[in-house]
């Protein structure tokens, strides 16, 4: 009797998983012209990679039947009561899933992305929405939904044969309850998306630079339900100015204004191979730190004198996901949200990878950890990175640490990869995100007693060896290596989360493509990297509204802008202004006019997100 209860829970999960998986070949067949351009192996990979999110949806669907099965061990109710409740539940699941799938599979043709909460905007005016639907199209999608719902109901009816609503003896109820609680733990892991650091998100299904395949692998039920909270009125978050005034103020600050002028050349070539190394938590205060007269980061100090050193450079945020978007898309960080976690919006951002791919550059990004974390893979594939390599793709003799393979392994491997790319003759953009200078700071290194500084010293040593290896190879002659932190770090520990020094970070340009060492005093931040690199390559960067070319000789105004949990800071040569939204006041304003600069940037960022 009890074994049937356990089998019922398993069967619910497995049946749901299979019912979700069957959507993939149907979707591919629906778009036969696009699907015909990929291989049979790609069809299988779509199904395989889609199983992660399918499992998450199956976990959610299984949760209620599992709970009712647990209750049935202890509660005596007529068998037909249990069955009616479960029958009604499964019919509801089938109908909702079928409607979502039928709507999604057709809307994809027009939208180019899987169903999300955007559809609710149009359903707010059902007459207008219905008027835009062709009658026979409506019939076809209704029949598709009905057929899929019937299939699901038929499958669940077969599963229901295993359900036994009879209670068991008290002596048996307790141990079998523990078994079901263990199953509940497994179900929770399916909902969460596994044991890794990253939770279930659409990046889990992404596996290819072909976005059609990634979209085909995405579960539309997951995509829709997880985006229900994404339809906030972003433009109303920070209503400092009316729309006309906000737009006028931003026009004087925008990075792609026509008055910027040509960039002062600091490279020997306009077509270098570009290596972008994003350094985990490399704060300027840590870089400048010493212990008993010994520098914590001797290699960064050495490279500072060998290349182009940006003296007054700042991070845009305190989180990696927001820093990456600022670096790679020139888009300002947000306060209490991350646009990277909103695929429907982040996919429309400009990006350095996409701009260089248009010029024939091969683009790849590499990380020793999990790029599914905070939706990084989804964002990167959508914005032009053609190949992503991360922990799941790598096999080294040394075991990975908590966050992934340490910087010693990855920097050495990445240097070899860059050298090999240089031998192909095709221009390339290669990215690397380091990870060892991150909690828990567990590294195979013993230079300093302080655990945090020791980890930073380890990462510095790894990066230094990587640069030296590249310098000794022929690829160096045409290489631009951009070393920049993803965000700062609270060192010393008394450093407040909102002060400007907390957000000050190093940026160094080295490589054979650099014309010569120099110090750049201009105030800038991560959002300015894209325009500055593209400006050196004499490439248009009109789509980067916020990114300013540091080497452009004329306005717009040069400043560094950053955000924290609920506020912003702006720094330039005249001083700083830091504003806290919680208290609604400035906590520092040595240059009060910068408050309106920050207000304009923050409001414009949210208005922009709302319009995407």
Tab-separated table of N, CA and C in Angstrom, residues 97 129 166 177 272 356 483 500 574 578 582:
chain	number	residue	atom	x	y	z
A	97	UNK	N	-0.786	24.755	-18.425
A	97	UNK	CA	0.420	24.435	-19.202
A	97	UNK	C	0.126	24.459	-20.700
A	129	UNK	N	-6.561	42.898	-27.979
A	129	UNK	CA	-5.726	41.717	-28.162
A	129	UNK	C	-6.410	40.726	-29.100
A	166	UNK	N	-5.692	5.375	1.268
A	166	UNK	CA	-5.948	4.741	2.553
A	166	UNK	C	-4.843	5.078	3.552
A	177	UNK	N	6.655	8.453	6.673
A	177	UNK	CA	6.635	9.924	6.596
A	177	UNK	C	8.038	10.458	6.380
A	272	UNK	N	43.330	45.521	-32.786
A	272	UNK	CA	44.033	44.586	-31.908
A	272	UNK	C	43.152	43.390	-31.561
A	356	UNK	N	32.001	43.903	-31.770
A	356	UNK	CA	33.200	43.342	-32.390
A	356	UNK	C	32.864	42.142	-33.276
A	483	UNK	N	42.656	44.863	-17.964
A	483	UNK	CA	42.505	44.320	-16.614
A	483	UNK	C	41.621	45.269	-15.819
A	500	UNK	N	32.734	56.583	-1.796
A	500	UNK	CA	33.353	56.456	-3.114
A	500	UNK	C	34.587	55.567	-3.098
A	574	UNK	N	35.966	67.771	-9.298
A	574	UNK	CA	35.523	68.831	-8.386
A	574	UNK	C	35.115	68.308	-7.016
A	578	UNK	N	27.070	61.865	-2.738
A	578	UNK	CA	26.532	60.535	-2.439
A	578	UNK	C	25.141	60.729	-1.859
A	582	UNK	N	16.933	55.793	0.959
A	582	UNK	CA	16.156	55.394	2.128
A	582	UNK	C	15.853	56.590	3.024
